[in-house]
N, CA and C of each residue as an Amber inpcrd file, in Angstrom:
protein
   321
 -35.2870000  67.5490000 -63.8460000 -36.0700000  68.6200000 -64.4470000
 -37.5390000  68.2510000 -64.3030000 -38.3650000  69.1340000 -63.8090000
 -39.7890000  68.8640000 -63.6560000 -40.5860000  69.6570000 -64.6620000
 -41.8170000  69.2520000 -64.8900000 -42.6790000  69.9950000 -65.7970000
 -44.0940000  70.0270000 -65.2320000 -44.8140000  71.0780000 -65.5080000
 -46.1860000  71.2280000 -65.0330000 -47.1040000  70.4270000 -65.9350000
 -47.9250000  69.6010000 -65.3560000 -48.8220000  68.7560000 -66.1340000
 -50.0900000  69.5160000 -66.4780000 -50.6480000  69.2870000 -67.6730000
 -51.8420000  70.0350000 -68.0710000 -53.0710000  69.7280000 -67.2240000
 -53.0810000  68.6180000 -66.4710000 -54.2400000  68.2750000 -65.6750000
 -54.2690000  68.9930000 -64.3460000 -53.2080000  69.6310000 -63.9780000
 -53.2060000  70.3150000 -62.7020000 -51.8250000  70.3440000 -62.1060000
 -51.7670000  70.3140000 -60.8100000 -50.5020000  70.4970000 -60.0960000
 -49.7570000  69.1810000 -59.9320000 -49.5630000  68.4550000 -60.9910000
 -48.7820000  67.2290000 -60.9570000 -47.3880000  67.5720000 -61.4580000
 -46.3740000  67.2020000 -60.7110000 -45.0070000  67.4820000 -61.1220000
 -44.3920000  66.1870000 -61.6290000 -44.2040000  66.0790000 -62.9310000
 -43.6700000  64.8790000 -63.5430000 -42.1720000  65.0800000 -63.7580000
 -41.3870000  64.1680000 -63.2170000 -39.9440000  64.2760000 -63.3300000
 -39.4980000  63.5730000 -64.6060000 -38.7450000  64.2690000 -65.4110000
 -38.2150000  63.6860000 -66.6400000 -36.7160000  63.4790000 -66.4540000
 -36.2790000  62.2520000 -66.6600000 -34.8800000  61.9190000 -66.4830000
 -34.1380000  62.1450000 -67.7890000 -33.0530000  62.9330000 -67.7560000
 -32.2970000  63.1460000 -68.9920000 -31.6080000  61.8550000 -69.4280000
 -31.4830000  61.6550000 -70.7180000 -30.8700000  60.4580000 -71.2680000
 -29.7080000  60.8410000 -72.1600000 -28.7440000  59.9640000 -72.2230000
 -27.5880000  60.1490000 -73.0900000 -27.4940000  58.9280000 -73.9820000
 -27.2930000  59.1440000 -75.2660000 -27.1570000  58.0350000 -76.2100000
 -25.9200000  58.2500000 -77.0550000 -25.2780000  57.1560000 -77.4020000
 -24.1220000  57.2120000 -78.2870000 -24.3720000  56.2750000 -79.4490000
 -23.9980000  56.7330000 -80.6300000 -24.1550000  55.9200000 -81.8330000
 -22.7710000  55.6800000 -82.4070000 -22.4700000  54.4410000 -82.6650000
 -21.1870000  54.0930000 -83.2690000 -21.3980000  53.4580000 -84.6240000
 -20.5060000  53.7520000 -85.5350000 -20.5890000  53.1810000 -86.8810000
 -19.2990000  52.4220000 -87.1410000 -19.4360000  51.2010000 -87.5890000
 -18.2880000  50.3760000 -87.8970000 -18.4020000  49.9000000 -89.3360000
 -17.3270000  50.0540000 -90.0930000 -17.2920000  49.5760000 -91.4750000
 -16.5460000  48.2490000 -91.4710000 -17.2500000  47.1920000 -91.8450000
 -16.6900000  45.8440000 -91.8190000 -16.8340000  45.1890000 -93.1870000
 -15.9840000  44.2170000 -93.4340000 -16.1040000  43.4150000 -94.6490000
 -17.3320000  42.5200000 -94.5270000 -17.9780000  42.2530000 -95.6360000
 -19.1810000  41.4320000 -95.6360000 -18.8980000  40.0350000 -95.1070000
 -17.7300000  39.4600000 -95.4550000 -17.3710000  38.1260000 -94.9550000
 -17.2710000  38.1180000 -93.4310000 -16.7210000  39.1830000 -92.8780000
 -16.5890000  39.3000000 -91.4300000 -17.9600000  39.4010000 -90.7690000
 -18.8630000  40.1340000 -91.3760000 -20.2150000  40.3060000 -90.8270000
 -20.9920000  38.9940000 -90.8360000 -20.7830000  38.1750000 -91.8580000
 -21.5110000  36.9090000 -91.9790000 -21.1530000  35.9550000 -90.8450000
 -19.9600000  36.1000000 -90.2690000 -19.5230000  35.2050000 -89.2080000
 -20.0050000  35.6490000 -87.8330000 -20.5210000  36.8530000 -87.7360000
 -20.9890000  37.3590000 -86.4460000 -22.4240000  36.9170000 -86.2020000
 -22.7470000  36.6530000 -84.9560000 -24.1130000  36.2790000 -84.5950000
 -24.6290000  37.2610000 -83.5490000 -25.9130000  37.5870000 -83.6110000
 -26.4670000  38.5020000 -82.6120000 -26.5790000  37.8120000 -81.2540000
 -26.6620000  38.6000000 -80.2150000 -26.8390000  38.0650000 -78.8710000
 -28.2060000  37.3870000 -78.8220000 -28.2150000  36.1320000 -78.4220000
 -29.4320000  35.3290000 -78.4650000 -30.5170000  35.7500000 -77.5010000
 -30.1590000  36.1810000 -76.3170000 -31.1770000  36.4920000 -75.3210000
 -31.5120000  37.9800000 -75.2690000 -31.0310000  38.7530000 -76.2340000
 -31.3180000  40.1900000 -76.2380000 -32.7580000  40.4250000 -76.6920000
 -33.4360000  41.3220000 -76.0290000 -34.8050000  41.6690000 -76.3870000
 -34.9770000  43.1760000 -76.2730000 -35.7060000  43.7290000 -77.2090000
 -35.9740000  45.1590000 -77.1920000 -37.1680000  45.4120000 -76.2990000
 -37.0250000  46.3250000 -75.3730000 -38.1130000  46.6470000 -74.4630000
 -38.9960000  47.7220000 -75.0780000 -40.3020000  47.4480000 -75.1300000
 -41.2320000  48.4250000 -75.6700000 -42.0300000  49.1100000 -74.5600000
 -41.7170000  48.7810000 -73.3050000 -42.4650000  49.3650000 -72.1960000
 -42.2740000  50.8760000 -72.1630000 -41.0220000  51.3380000 -72.3080000
 -40.7700000  52.7680000 -72.2510000 -41.4870000  53.5000000 -73.3830000
 -41.4280000  52.9640000 -74.6070000 -42.1040000  53.6300000 -75.7170000
 -43.6210000  53.5680000 -75.5360000 -44.1240000  52.4790000 -74.9510000
 -45.5570000  52.3840000 -74.6870000 -45.9740000  53.4140000 -73.6530000
 -45.1600000  53.5560000 -72.6190000 -45.4630000  54.5440000 -71.5870000
 -45.4600000  55.9470000 -72.1770000 -44.4920000  56.2340000 -73.0240000
 -44.4390000  57.5380000 -73.6740000 -45.6550000  57.7510000 -74.5650000
 -46.0320000  56.7200000 -75.3300000 -47.2180000  56.8210000 -76.1850000
 -48.4610000  57.0930000 -75.3420000 -48.5920000  56.3670000 -74.2360000
 -49.7570000  56.5430000 -73.3720000 -49.8280000  57.9610000 -72.8250000
 -48.6830000  58.4830000 -72.3890000 -48.6450000  59.8450000 -71.8550000
 -49.0740000  60.8510000 -72.9260000 -48.5340000  60.7120000 -74.1310000
 -48.8810000  61.6280000 -75.2260000 -50.3520000  61.5060000 -75.5930000
 -50.8690000  60.2720000 -75.6060000 -52.2690000  60.0530000 -75.9450000
 -53.1870000  60.7080000 -74.9150000 -52.8640000  60.5390000 -73.6280000
 -53.6930000  61.1200000 -72.5780000 -53.6260000  62.6430000 -72.5960000
 -52.4310000  63.1880000 -72.8300000 -52.3030000  64.6480000 -72.9420000
 -53.1410000  65.1670000 -74.1020000 -53.0830000  64.4630000 -75.2310000
 -53.8540000  64.8740000 -76.3950000 -55.3450000  64.8140000 -76.1110000
 -55.7910000  63.7400000 -75.4500000 -57.2110000  63.6180000 -75.1040000
 -57.6520000  64.7660000 -74.2040000 -56.8440000  65.0580000 -73.1770000
 -57.2150000  66.1290000 -72.2680000 -57.2840000  67.4690000 -72.9950000
 -56.2900000  67.7540000 -73.8130000 -56.2880000  69.0190000 -74.5630000
 -57.4940000  69.1100000 -75.4920000 -57.8180000  68.0070000 -76.1590000
 -58.9820000  67.9910000 -77.0430000 -60.2650000  68.2200000 -76.2520000
 -60.4400000  67.4610000 -75.1640000 -61.6720000  67.5760000 -74.3730000
 -61.7910000  68.9550000 -73.7350000 -60.6910000  69.4920000 -73.2270000
 -60.7690000  70.7950000 -72.5560000 -60.9670000  71.9430000 -73.5420000
 -60.7010000  71.7070000 -74.8200000 -60.9420000  72.7740000 -75.8000000
 -62.4350000  73.0550000 -75.9680000 -63.2830000  72.1420000 -75.4920000
 -64.7310000  72.3260000 -75.5640000 -65.3070000  72.8320000 -74.2500000
 -64.4660000  73.1300000 -73.2880000 -64.9310000  73.5230000 -71.9570000
 -65.6790000  74.8560000 -71.9950000 -66.7570000  74.9030000 -71.2520000
 -67.5330000  76.1340000 -71.0670000 -67.9150000  76.2130000 -69.5960000
 -68.1250000  77.4150000 -69.1170000 -68.5710000  77.5620000 -67.7340000
 -70.0610000  77.2430000 -67.6550000 -70.5690000  77.0670000 -66.4420000
 -71.9980000  76.7800000 -66.2960000 -72.8370000  77.9470000 -66.8170000
 -72.3290000  79.1550000 -66.6750000 -73.0640000  80.3210000 -67.1660000
 -73.1650000  80.3150000 -68.6900000 -72.1680000  79.7270000 -69.3600000
 -72.1590000  79.7010000 -70.8240000 -72.9650000  78.5460000 -71.4000000
 -73.3460000  77.6030000 -70.5620000 -74.0690000  76.4220000 -71.0480000
 -75.4780000  76.7910000 -71.4690000 -75.8830000  76.2230000 -72.5620000
 -77.2710000  76.3600000 -72.9860000 -77.9280000  74.9950000 -72.8160000
 -79.1410000  74.9640000 -72.2920000 -79.8090000  73.6840000 -72.0840000
 -79.9340000  72.9100000 -73.3970000 -79.5130000  71.6710000 -73.3620000
 -79.5990000  70.7900000 -74.5240000 -79.8620000  69.3770000 -74.0250000
 -81.1260000  68.9840000 -73.9950000 -81.4910000  67.6850000 -73.4260000
 -80.8370000  66.4940000 -74.1350000 -80.4110000  66.6590000 -75.3720000
 -79.8340000  65.5340000 -76.1110000 -78.3320000  65.3540000 -75.8620000
 -77.6990000  66.2740000 -75.1130000 -76.2650000  66.1770000 -74.8640000
 -75.9890000  65.8530000 -73.4140000 -74.8960000  65.0970000 -73.1940000
 -74.4470000  64.7750000 -71.8410000 -73.1610000  65.5490000 -71.5780000
 -72.9500000  65.9700000 -70.3380000 -71.7580000  66.7000000 -69.9560000
 -71.0280000  65.9220000 -68.8700000 -69.7200000  65.8680000 -68.9860000
 -68.8820000  65.1700000 -68.0100000 -68.0040000  66.2070000 -67.3250000
 -68.0530000  66.2860000 -66.0040000 -67.2090000  67.2510000 -65.2980000
 -65.7230000  66.9610000 -65.5330000 -64.9290000  68.0090000 -65.6590000
 -63.4970000  67.8630000 -65.9150000 -62.7980000  67.1130000 -64.7910000
 -63.2700000  67.2450000 -63.5500000 -62.6110000  66.5360000 -62.4480000
 -62.7790000  65.0190000 -62.5670000 -63.8160000  64.5520000 -63.2550000
 -63.9920000  63.1210000 -63.4840000 -62.9220000  62.6170000 -64.4420000
 -62.6350000  63.3960000 -65.4790000 -61.5800000  63.0350000 -66.4270000
 -60.2300000  63.0290000 -65.7100000 -59.9920000  64.0080000 -64.8650000
 -58.7470000  64.0780000 -64.1060000 -58.5920000  62.8610000 -63.1980000
 -59.6560000  62.4680000 -62.5140000 -59.6040000  61.3060000 -61.6270000
 -59.2970000  60.0430000 -62.4250000 -59.9320000  59.8810000 -63.5920000
 -59.6560000  58.7330000 -64.4510000 -58.1850000  58.7320000 -64.8690000
 -57.6620000  59.8830000 -65.2560000 -56.2750000  59.9930000 -65.6790000
 -55.3290000  59.5990000 -64.5440000 -55.5640000  60.0970000 -63.3540000
 -54.7040000  59.7700000 -62.2150000 -54.7280000  58.2770000 -61.9130000
 -55.9000000  57.6530000 -61.9720000 -56.0130000  56.2090000 -61.7510000
 -55.2610000  55.4370000 -62.8370000 -55.3920000  55.8880000 -64.0790000
 -54.7120000  55.2260000 -65.1910000 -53.2010000  55.3220000 -65.0110000
 -52.7050000  56.5030000 -64.6530000 -51.2730000  56.7010000 -64.4420000
 -50.7560000  55.8230000 -63.3030000 -51.5080000  55.7380000 -62.2210000
 -51.1070000  54.9120000 -61.0810000 -51.0170000  53.4420000 -61.4880000
 -52.0180000  52.9620000 -62.1980000 -52.0170000  51.5690000 -62.6420000
 -50.9120000  51.3040000 -63.6560000 -50.6440000  52.2650000 -64.5160000
 -49.5750000  52.1350000 -65.5040000 -48.2130000  52.0630000 -64.8170000
 -48.0250000  52.8410000 -63.7520000 -46.7660000  52.8140000 -63.0120000
 -46.5780000  51.4700000 -62.2960000 -47.6640000  50.8890000 -61.8240000
 -47.5820000  49.6050000 -61.1200000 -47.3310000  48.4500000 -62.0870000
 -47.9780000  48.5040000 -63.2410000 -47.8600000  47.4330000 -64.2210000
 -48.1430000  48.0040000 -65.6070000 -47.1110000  48.2750000 -66.4130000
 -47.3170000  48.8980000 -67.7260000 -48.2040000  48.0960000 -68.6700000
 -48.4090000  46.8300000 -68.3840000 -49.2510000  46.0130000 -69.2700000
 -50.5810000  45.6300000 -68.6210000 -51.0250000  46.4230000 -67.6390000
 -52.2720000  46.1060000 -66.9260000 -53.4660000  46.0410000 -67.8450000
 -53.4510000  46.7960000 -68.9130000 -54.5860000  46.8670000 -69.8300000
 -54.8140000  45.5660000 -70.5980000 -53.8560000  44.6580000 -70.5680000
 -54.0130000  43.3890000 -71.2690000 -54.8480000  42.3750000 -70.4900000
 -55.0530000  42.6570000 -69.1950000 -55.8080000  41.6900000 -68.3840000
 -57.2450000  42.0820000 -68.2630000
């Protein structure tokens, strides 16, 4: 399933997921004898990637809500304007780097 990205003609593929939840009722004595898998680790990369995507979408929506055409602009020497294509280029670079290494921002 694809979706149209708010930054333009980017087609982001979303993979459907299936999850199953099981519930087991055990005696407390039985539970005390069980040990968790020692080398198991929870991966936060996927949730971080999702957070990053939501954060960037929110930033773009917020920034674009202030968009005006050049005809609508009033001269204001104290304000700076950033072209929307610059934000788009930054977003694309960030996404590319995130895909290559989800923890690139730590270096």
